Coordinates of C-alpha atoms and ligand atoms in Angstrom, one line a residue:
Chain L
X1 CA -55.5 -12.8 -15.5
X2 CA -52.9 -11.5 -13.1
X3 CA -50.6 -13.7 -10.9
X4 CA -51.4 -13.7 -7.2
X5 CA -48.6 -11.8 -5.6
X6 CA -50.7 -8.9 -4.3
X7 CA -54.0 -8.5 -2.5
X8 CA -55.7 -6.9 -5.5
X9 CA -54.3 -9.6 -7.8
X10 CA -55.7 -12.3 -5.6
X11 CA -59.1 -10.7 -5.3
X12 CA -59.2 -10.2 -9.0
X13 CA -58.4 -13.8 -9.6
X14 CA -61.1 -14.9 -7.2
X15 CA -63.7 -12.7 -8.9
X16 CA -62.6 -14.0 -12.2
X17 CA -63.1 -17.6 -11.2
X18 CA -66.5 -16.8 -9.8
X19 CA -67.5 -14.9 -13.0
X20 CA -66.3 -17.8 -15.1
X21 CA -68.2 -20.3 -13.0
X22 CA -71.5 -18.4 -13.2
X23 CA -71.3 -17.5 -16.8
X24 CA -70.1 -21.0 -17.7
X25 CA -73.1 -22.4 -15.8
X26 CA -75.5 -20.2 -17.8
X27 CA -73.7 -21.2 -21.1
X28 CA -74.4 -24.8 -20.4
X29 CA -77.9 -24.1 -19.2
X30 CA -78.8 -22.3 -22.4
X31 CA -77.5 -25.1 -24.6
X32 CA -79.2 -27.8 -22.6
X33 CA -82.4 -25.9 -22.5
X34 CA -82.3 -25.4 -26.3
X35 CA -81.6 -29.1 -26.9
X36 CA -84.4 -30.1 -24.6
X37 CA -86.7 -27.7 -26.3
X38 CA -85.9 -29.2 -29.6
X39 CA -86.5 -32.7 -28.3
X40 CA -89.7 -32.0 -26.5
X41 CA -91.3 -29.5 -28.9
X42 CA -92.4 -32.1 -31.4
X43 CA -94.2 -34.2 -28.8
X44 CA -95.6 -31.7 -26.3
X45 CA -96.4 -28.7 -28.5
X46 CA -99.9 -27.4 -28.0
X47 CA -100.7 -29.8 -25.2
X48 CA -101.5 -28.5 -21.7
X49 CA -98.5 -30.3 -20.3
X50 CA -96.3 -28.5 -22.8
X51 CA -97.6 -25.1 -21.7
X52 CA -97.1 -25.9 -18.0
X53 CA -93.6 -27.0 -18.8
X54 CA -92.9 -23.7 -20.7
X55 CA -94.1 -21.6 -17.8
X56 CA -92.0 -23.6 -15.2
X57 CA -89.0 -23.2 -17.5
X58 CA -89.5 -19.4 -17.8
X59 CA -89.9 -19.0 -14.0
X60 CA -86.8 -21.2 -13.4
X61 CA -84.8 -19.1 -15.9
X62 CA -85.8 -15.8 -14.2
X63 CA -84.9 -17.2 -10.8
X64 CA -81.5 -18.4 -12.1
X65 CA -80.6 -15.1 -13.7
X66 CA -81.6 -13.2 -10.5
X67 CA -79.6 -15.6 -8.4
X68 CA -76.6 -15.4 -10.6
X69 CA -76.5 -11.6 -10.7
X70 CA -77.0 -11.4 -7.0
X71 CA -74.0 -13.7 -6.4
X72 CA -71.8 -11.7 -8.8
X73 CA -72.8 -8.4 -7.1
X74 CA -72.3 -9.7 -3.6
X75 CA -68.9 -11.2 -4.7
X76 CA -67.6 -8.0 -6.2
X77 CA -68.8 -6.0 -3.2
X78 CA -67.2 -8.4 -0.8
X79 CA -63.8 -8.3 -2.6
X80 CA -63.9 -4.5 -2.8
X81 CA -64.5 -4.4 1.0
X82 CA -61.6 -6.8 1.6
X83 CA -59.2 -4.6 -0.4
X84 CA -60.3 -1.4 1.2
X85 CA -60.3 -2.9 4.7
X86 CA -56.8 -4.2 4.3
X87 CA -55.4 -0.8 3.2
X88 CA -55.4 2.0 5.7
X89 CA -56.2 5.6 4.6
X90 CA -52.6 6.6 5.2
X91 CA -50.4 3.6 4.2
X92 CA -47.1 3.5 6.1
X93 CA -45.0 3.5 2.9
X94 CA -45.3 6.0 0.1
X95 CA -43.4 5.7 -3.1
X96 CA -43.4 8.3 -5.9
X97 CA -42.8 6.9 -9.4
X98 CA -42.1 9.3 -12.3
X99 CA -42.0 7.9 -15.7
X100 CA -39.6 9.2 -18.3
X101 CA -38.9 8.1 -21.9
X102 CA -37.8 5.2 -21.2
X103 CA -37.0 4.6 -17.6
X104 CA -38.6 4.9 -14.1
X105 CA -37.5 7.4 -11.5
X106 CA -38.3 6.1 -8.0
X107 CA -38.5 8.1 -4.8
X108 CA -39.3 6.6 -1.4
X109 CA -41.0 9.5 0.5
X110 CA -40.1 10.4 4.0
X111 CA -41.1 13.1 6.4
X112 CA -37.3 13.8 6.9
X113 CA -35.9 15.0 3.5
X114 CA -32.5 13.4 4.3
X115 CA -34.2 10.0 4.5
X116 CA -35.8 10.3 1.1
X117 CA -34.4 7.6 -1.0
X118 CA -34.0 8.0 -4.8
X119 CA -33.3 5.2 -7.2
X120 CA -34.3 4.1 -10.7
X121 CA -35.7 1.1 -12.5
X122 CA -36.1 -1.0 -9.4
X123 CA -38.7 -1.2 -6.7
X124 CA -38.3 -2.9 -3.4
X125 CA -41.4 -3.6 -1.3
X126 CA -41.8 -5.1 2.1
X127 CA -44.2 -8.1 2.1
X128 CA -47.6 -7.5 3.8
X129 CA -47.1 -3.7 4.1
X130 CA -49.6 -1.5 2.2
X131 CA -47.9 0.9 -0.1
X132 CA -49.2 4.1 -1.7
X133 CA -47.7 4.6 -5.1
X134 CA -47.9 8.1 -6.5
X135 CA -47.6 8.2 -10.3
X136 CA -46.3 11.1 -12.4
X137 CA -44.9 11.5 -15.9
X138 CA -42.3 13.9 -17.2
X139 CA -43.1 13.6 -20.9
X140 CA -45.8 11.5 -22.4
X141 CA -48.5 9.1 -21.1
X142 CA -47.0 5.9 -19.7
X143 CA -48.8 3.1 -17.8
X144 CA -47.5 1.4 -14.6
X145 CA -48.2 -2.3 -14.5
X146 CA -46.9 -5.0 -12.3
X147 CA -49.1 -7.9 -13.5
X148 CA -48.4 -10.0 -10.4
X149 CA -49.4 -7.3 -7.9
X150 CA -52.2 -5.2 -9.3
X151 CA -53.9 -3.8 -12.4
X152 CA -52.6 -1.0 -14.6
X153 CA -52.6 2.7 -13.8
X154 CA -51.7 5.5 -16.2
X155 CA -48.9 8.1 -15.6
X156 CA -50.1 11.4 -17.2
X157 CA -47.9 14.5 -17.6
X158 CA -49.2 17.3 -15.5
X159 CA -51.3 15.1 -13.3
X160 CA -50.8 12.9 -10.2
X161 CA -52.4 9.4 -10.1
X162 CA -52.1 6.9 -7.4
X163 CA -52.4 3.3 -6.7
X164 CA -52.5 1.2 -3.6
X165 CA -50.4 -2.0 -3.4
X166 CA -50.4 -4.8 -0.9
X167 CA -47.9 -7.5 -1.8
X168 CA -48.7 -10.8 -0.1
X169 CA -45.9 -13.0 -1.3
X170 CA -42.1 -12.5 -1.5
X171 CA -40.4 -12.9 -4.8
X172 CA -39.1 -11.1 -7.9
X173 CA -41.6 -9.7 -10.2
X174 CA -41.5 -7.8 -13.5
X175 CA -43.2 -4.5 -14.0
X176 CA -43.6 -3.0 -17.5
X177 CA -44.8 0.2 -19.1
X178 CA -48.2 -0.7 -20.6
X179 CA -49.0 2.3 -22.7
X180 CA -47.0 2.9 -26.0
X181 CA -44.7 5.8 -25.3
X182 CA -42.2 5.9 -28.1
X183 CA -39.5 3.9 -29.8
X184 CA -38.2 2.2 -26.7
X185 CA -41.5 1.5 -25.0
X186 CA -40.7 -2.2 -25.1
X187 CA -37.5 -1.6 -23.1
X188 CA -39.1 0.1 -20.2
X189 CA -39.3 -2.6 -17.5
X190 CA -39.2 -2.3 -13.8
X191 CA -37.5 -4.9 -11.5
X192 CA -39.7 -5.5 -8.5
X193 CA -38.5 -7.3 -5.4
X194 CA -40.9 -8.2 -2.6
X195 CA -39.0 -9.2 0.5
X196 CA -39.4 -9.6 4.3
X197 CA -39.6 -6.4 6.2
X198 CA -36.2 -6.9 7.8
X199 CA -34.3 -7.3 4.5
X200 CA -36.3 -4.4 3.1
X201 CA -35.1 -2.2 5.9
X202 CA -31.5 -3.3 5.3
X203 CA -31.8 -2.5 1.6
X204 CA -33.3 0.9 2.5
X205 CA -30.4 1.7 4.8
X206 CA -27.8 0.6 2.2
X207 CA -29.5 2.8 -0.4
X208 CA -29.6 5.9 1.8
X209 CA -25.8 5.8 2.1
X210 CA -23.8 8.1 -0.2
X211 CA -21.9 6.5 -3.1
X212 CA -18.9 4.4 -2.3
X213 CA -15.7 6.3 -3.0
X214 CA -13.5 4.9 -5.7
X215 CA -11.2 2.2 -4.3
X216 CA -8.5 1.8 -7.0
X217 CA -6.5 4.3 -9.1
X218 CA -8.4 3.1 -12.2
X219 CA -11.8 3.7 -10.5
X220 CA -10.5 7.1 -9.3
X221 CA -9.7 8.0 -12.9
X222 CA -13.2 6.9 -13.8
X223 CA -14.7 9.0 -11.1
X224 CA -12.8 12.0 -12.3
X225 CA -14.1 11.4 -15.9
X226 CA -17.7 10.9 -14.8
X227 CA -17.5 14.2 -12.8
X228 CA -15.8 16.2 -15.6
X229 CA -17.5 14.8 -18.7
X230 CA -21.0 14.8 -20.0
X231 CA -22.2 12.2 -17.5
X232 CA -22.5 14.8 -14.7
X233 CA -24.8 17.0 -16.7
X234 CA -27.4 14.3 -16.7
X235 CA -26.9 11.9 -13.8
X236 CA -26.9 12.3 -10.0
X237 CA -24.5 10.3 -7.7
X238 CA -25.1 11.1 -4.1
X239 CA -22.0 12.3 -2.2
X240 CA -20.4 13.6 -5.4
X241 CA -20.8 16.9 -7.3
X242 CA -22.9 15.0 -9.9
X243 CA -26.5 16.0 -9.1
X244 CA -28.4 16.4 -12.4
X245 CA -31.7 14.7 -12.9
X246 CA -32.0 14.1 -16.6
X247 CA -31.1 10.4 -16.4
X248 CA -31.4 7.7 -13.7
X249 CA -29.7 8.1 -10.3
X250 CA -26.5 6.1 -10.3
X251 CA -25.6 6.2 -6.6
X252 CA -26.0 2.5 -6.1
X253 CA -26.1 1.4 -9.7
X254 CA -24.1 -1.8 -9.3
X255 CA -26.6 -3.1 -6.7
X256 CA -29.4 -3.2 -9.3
X257 CA -30.3 -6.2 -11.3
X258 CA -30.5 -4.6 -14.8
X259 CA -29.3 -1.7 -16.9
X260 CA -31.5 0.8 -18.7
X261 CA -34.9 -0.3 -17.5
X262 CA -34.5 -4.1 -18.0
X263 CA -32.7 -3.8 -21.3
X264 CA -29.6 -5.6 -20.2
X265 CA -28.7 -7.7 -17.1
X266 CA -26.3 -6.0 -14.8
X267 CA -22.9 -7.4 -15.6
X268 CA -19.5 -5.9 -16.2
X269 CA -19.7 -6.7 -20.0
X270 CA -23.1 -5.1 -20.3
X271 CA -21.9 -2.0 -18.5
X272 CA -19.1 -1.7 -21.1
X273 CA -21.7 -2.2 -23.9
X274 CA -24.0 0.5 -22.5
X275 CA -21.3 3.2 -21.9
X276 CA -19.5 2.4 -25.2
X277 CA -22.7 2.9 -27.2
X278 CA -26.0 3.4 -25.5
X279 CA -27.6 4.0 -28.9
X280 CA -26.6 0.6 -30.2
X281 CA -28.2 -1.2 -27.3
X282 CA -31.3 0.9 -27.0
X283 CA -31.6 3.0 -30.2
X284 CA -33.3 6.4 -29.7
X285 CA -33.0 6.5 -25.9
X286 CA -32.0 9.8 -24.3
X287 CA -28.5 9.0 -23.3
X288 CA -26.2 10.2 -26.2
X289 CA -23.3 8.3 -27.8
X290 CA -20.3 9.9 -26.2
X291 CA -17.4 8.0 -27.8
X292 CA -14.8 7.2 -25.1
X293 CA -11.6 5.6 -26.1
X294 CA -10.8 2.2 -24.5
X295 CA -8.7 3.6 -21.6
X296 CA -11.4 6.0 -20.5
X297 CA -14.0 3.3 -21.0
X298 CA -12.1 0.9 -18.6
X299 CA -11.8 3.6 -16.0
X300 CA -15.5 4.7 -16.2
X301 CA -16.7 1.1 -15.9
X302 CA -14.3 0.4 -13.0
X303 CA -15.9 3.3 -11.2
X304 CA -19.5 2.4 -12.0
X305 CA -18.9 -1.2 -10.9
X306 CA -17.8 0.1 -7.5
X307 CA -21.2 1.9 -7.0
X308 CA -22.6 -1.0 -5.0
Chain H
X1 CA -57.4 5.5 -74.3
X2 CA -55.3 2.6 -75.5
X3 CA -54.4 0.0 -72.9
X4 CA -50.7 0.9 -73.4
X5 CA -51.4 4.4 -72.5
X6 CA -53.4 3.4 -69.5
X7 CA -50.6 1.1 -68.3
X8 CA -48.2 4.0 -68.6
X9 CA -50.5 6.3 -66.6
X10 CA -50.8 3.7 -63.9
X11 CA -47.0 3.3 -63.7
X12 CA -46.6 7.1 -63.5
X13 CA -49.2 7.3 -60.7
X14 CA -47.4 4.5 -58.8
X15 CA -44.1 6.5 -59.1
X16 CA -45.8 9.7 -57.9
X17 CA -47.1 7.7 -54.9
X18 CA -43.6 6.3 -54.2
X19 CA -42.2 9.8 -53.9
X20 CA -44.4 10.4 -50.9
X21 CA -42.7 7.6 -49.1
X22 CA -39.7 9.6 -48.3
X23 CA -39.6 9.2 -44.5
X24 CA -37.3 11.3 -42.3
X25 CA -34.3 9.3 -41.1
X26 CA -34.0 9.2 -37.3
X27 CA -30.3 9.4 -36.5
X28 CA -29.9 8.6 -32.9
X29 CA -26.1 8.4 -33.0
X30 CA -23.6 10.9 -34.5
X31 CA -20.5 9.6 -36.3
X32 CA -18.1 7.8 -34.0
X33 CA -15.2 10.0 -33.0
X34 CA -11.6 8.9 -33.6
X35 CA -9.6 7.7 -30.6
X36 CA -7.5 10.8 -30.4
X37 CA -7.7 13.9 -28.3
X38 CA -9.4 16.8 -30.0
X39 CA -7.2 19.8 -30.5
X40 CA -8.2 22.6 -28.2
X41 CA -10.4 25.1 -30.0
X42 CA -9.9 28.8 -29.4
X43 CA -12.6 31.4 -29.8
X44 CA -12.0 33.6 -32.9
X45 CA -14.2 36.3 -31.4
X46 CA -12.5 39.6 -31.2
X47 CA -13.8 43.1 -30.6
X48 CA -14.7 44.7 -33.9
X49 CA -14.5 41.6 -35.9
X50 CA -17.7 39.9 -36.8
X51 CA -18.0 36.3 -35.6
X52 CA -17.3 34.0 -38.5
X53 CA -17.6 30.4 -38.3
X54 CA -16.9 28.1 -41.2
X55 CA -20.0 26.7 -42.9
X56 CA -20.6 23.1 -41.7
X57 CA -22.6 20.5 -43.7
X58 CA -24.2 19.3 -40.5
X59 CA -26.0 22.6 -40.1
X60 CA -28.6 21.8 -42.8
X61 CA -28.9 18.2 -41.7
X62 CA -29.8 19.1 -38.2
X63 CA -32.0 22.0 -39.0
X64 CA -34.1 20.1 -41.5
X65 CA -34.8 17.2 -39.2
X66 CA -37.8 17.2 -36.8
X67 CA -36.3 14.6 -34.6
X68 CA -33.1 16.5 -33.9
X69 CA -35.0 19.7 -33.3
X70 CA -37.4 17.9 -30.9
X71 CA -34.4 16.5 -29.0
X72 CA -32.9 20.0 -28.9
X73 CA -36.1 21.2 -27.3
X74 CA -36.0 18.5 -24.7
X75 CA -32.4 19.5 -23.9
X76 CA -33.2 23.2 -23.8
X77 CA -35.5 22.4 -20.8
X78 CA -33.4 19.7 -19.2
X79 CA -30.1 21.6 -19.3
X80 CA -31.9 24.6 -17.9
X81 CA -31.3 27.0 -20.8
X82 CA -34.8 28.1 -20.0
X83 CA -33.6 29.1 -16.6
X84 CA -31.7 32.0 -18.1
X85 CA -33.4 32.5 -21.5
X86 CA -36.9 31.5 -20.5
X87 CA -38.8 30.0 -23.4
X88 CA -37.1 32.3 -25.8
X89 CA -38.2 35.6 -24.4
X90 CA -35.1 36.1 -22.3
X91 CA -34.4 36.6 -18.7
X92 CA -31.0 36.9 -17.2
X93 CA -29.7 35.9 -20.7
X94 CA -30.8 37.6 -23.8
X95 CA -34.0 36.8 -25.7
X96 CA -33.5 34.1 -28.3
X97 CA -36.8 34.5 -30.1
X98 CA -36.1 37.9 -31.5
X99 CA -34.2 38.8 -34.6
X100 CA -31.1 40.1 -32.9
X101 CA -28.0 38.1 -32.4
X102 CA -25.0 39.3 -30.4
X103 CA -22.9 36.5 -31.7
X104 CA -24.6 35.5 -34.9
X105 CA -27.7 33.5 -35.6
X106 CA -26.6 30.9 -38.0
X107 CA -26.5 27.3 -36.9
X108 CA -22.7 27.3 -36.9
X109 CA -22.5 30.5 -34.8
X110 CA -25.0 29.3 -32.3
X111 CA -23.1 26.0 -31.9
X112 CA -20.0 28.1 -31.3
X113 CA -21.8 30.1 -28.7
X114 CA -23.0 27.0 -26.9
X115 CA -19.6 25.3 -27.2
X116 CA -17.4 28.1 -26.2
X117 CA -19.6 30.1 -23.9
X118 CA -19.8 33.9 -24.0
X119 CA -18.2 36.5 -21.7
X120 CA -21.3 38.1 -20.2
X121 CA -22.6 35.1 -18.4
X122 CA -23.2 32.4 -21.0
X123 CA -21.5 29.2 -19.7
X124 CA -19.5 27.0 -22.0
X125 CA -21.0 23.6 -22.6
X126 CA -17.9 22.0 -24.0
X127 CA -17.5 18.6 -22.5
X128 CA -20.8 18.9 -20.8
X129 CA -22.9 18.3 -23.9
X130 CA -21.9 16.2 -26.9
X131 CA -21.4 18.0 -30.2
X132 CA -24.6 16.3 -31.5
X133 CA -26.5 17.8 -28.7
X134 CA -25.2 21.2 -29.4
X135 CA -26.4 20.9 -33.0
X136 CA -29.8 19.8 -31.8
X137 CA -30.0 22.7 -29.4
X138 CA -28.9 25.2 -32.1
X139 CA -31.7 23.8 -34.4
X140 CA -34.2 24.4 -31.6
X141 CA -32.9 27.8 -30.7
X142 CA -33.3 28.9 -34.3
X143 CA -36.9 27.5 -34.3
X144 CA -37.6 30.0 -31.5
X145 CA -37.5 32.8 -34.1
X146 CA -39.1 30.6 -36.7
X147 CA -36.0 30.3 -38.9
X148 CA -36.1 26.7 -40.0
X149 CA -38.5 25.2 -42.4
X150 CA -42.0 25.2 -41.0
X151 CA -42.6 21.5 -41.7
X152 CA -39.8 20.4 -39.5
X153 CA -40.7 22.4 -36.4
X154 CA -41.0 20.4 -33.3
X155 CA -44.6 19.5 -32.3
X156 CA -43.5 18.9 -28.7
X157 CA -45.2 21.6 -26.6
X158 CA -43.1 24.0 -24.7
X159 CA -44.0 22.7 -21.2
X160 CA -46.3 25.1 -19.3
X161 CA -46.3 27.9 -21.8
X162 CA -49.2 29.6 -23.4
X163 CA -47.2 31.0 -26.4
X164 CA -48.4 30.3 -29.9
X165 CA -47.0 27.1 -31.2
X166 CA -43.9 27.7 -33.5
X167 CA -45.8 26.1 -36.4
X168 CA -48.2 29.1 -36.4
X169 CA -45.6 31.8 -36.3
X170 CA -44.5 33.6 -39.4
X171 CA -41.0 33.4 -40.8
X172 CA -38.6 36.2 -39.8
X173 CA -35.6 37.5 -41.7
X174 CA -32.1 36.6 -40.5
X175 CA -30.3 39.7 -39.3
X176 CA -26.5 39.3 -39.8
X177 CA -24.5 39.7 -36.6
X178 CA -22.8 43.1 -36.2
X179 CA -19.6 43.9 -34.4
X180 CA -21.5 46.5 -32.4
X181 CA -23.8 43.8 -31.2
X182 CA -20.9 41.9 -29.8
X183 CA -20.3 44.6 -27.3
X184 CA -23.9 44.7 -26.5
X185 CA -24.3 48.3 -27.6
X186 CA -26.7 47.9 -30.5
X187 CA -29.9 49.9 -29.9
Ligands
CU1 CU1 -44.4 2.8 -22.6

């Protein structure tokens, strides 16, 4: 069963309850009928009264089955209608999610390319606004699943899938890859925040800004290292020369809630742990062990921490 | 057959089965580097002198490991080697799937090429890729001409390519690098 944070989830729960109620009723009916049969059989077998009873029971049974199936059919049709009526053909918000081993690349589509927002491993959604989610994969099959909002949908390399979401309740939810995709499949989570429209807009504006320039000499040294070392061959930081797309976008890294797709909470210590040895934290992931000495490590972390 | 003999046979069979349990080690992390600055390396390439690079024990380790080769293939696409060399057939850069090497086709020589760059347009990847990644790339580059052992070739498909999978190609002889090749004048 899914939690009720989204329209599909709620409808699903309602259908599930209906289904449980009707099947439970029939379960009890069969058992009661059987017990009654055993009790009556001995006394009424062969008599005219017994035969009348059997005929009535059969008719009652057929009527109950027809009624039960009708209620189920009407119920599922009605909830299908509710979902499709609530979501317009062209939802106002479109998000493209590309799965990679083992992280999520997130782009908020916009007709104006400059207003396209790119982030990673976190999804912010305005409450009550229908969202079209386009799903792609860069390597193997993954599956997109936010249990509180809706059911699963696969991300398949070379294909585009989509999913419609309508969050109905604000809160923090967890998304998770739901199709085994390699060693670090378990560490492929997605932080989902459903918030009021106004704060979503604020978040969007903040994310569209280029990266904050380094504010201390240490952070400046870190900036220079990130630009001149391996980091820039894999990561993009808007407003700097780093523009590669092999790893997650780091423009507003420090504003996220976790590191490496939910592997570690976002804290200074965990940033150190991640940069010092990503393979120790998440063995087999595609960010290599680089081997900074402590001075460089301090500088790089100081810079990353400033990327609010 | 005596029961002792049967017991021995059973033990032998068990041993034979055990030998099949040799699983490839997946090394996701190269040896830690010491906290000192590396000494700058200079290219030893000179006109008229064949490129010679000291044999390195890592060459075999990387070349005989499917995981490393598969990572090399991933990097080959992600680092846009394919932008210049296509999927081995060559483009702006020379073909890598043929038997000709301007700068040598051994693991060590290919790593040197990737690390140092080459004058006619091959960028240097020093500091842009880790050493481990260069070895992974070299293993994959060699698989383009079917040099490594067939059973370690990567099973990852070459994105949208309709070429025969490397596992179906036949092994080709290694052609030693020649000084003439360095100047790009061979054939
Ligand atoms: Cu997965």
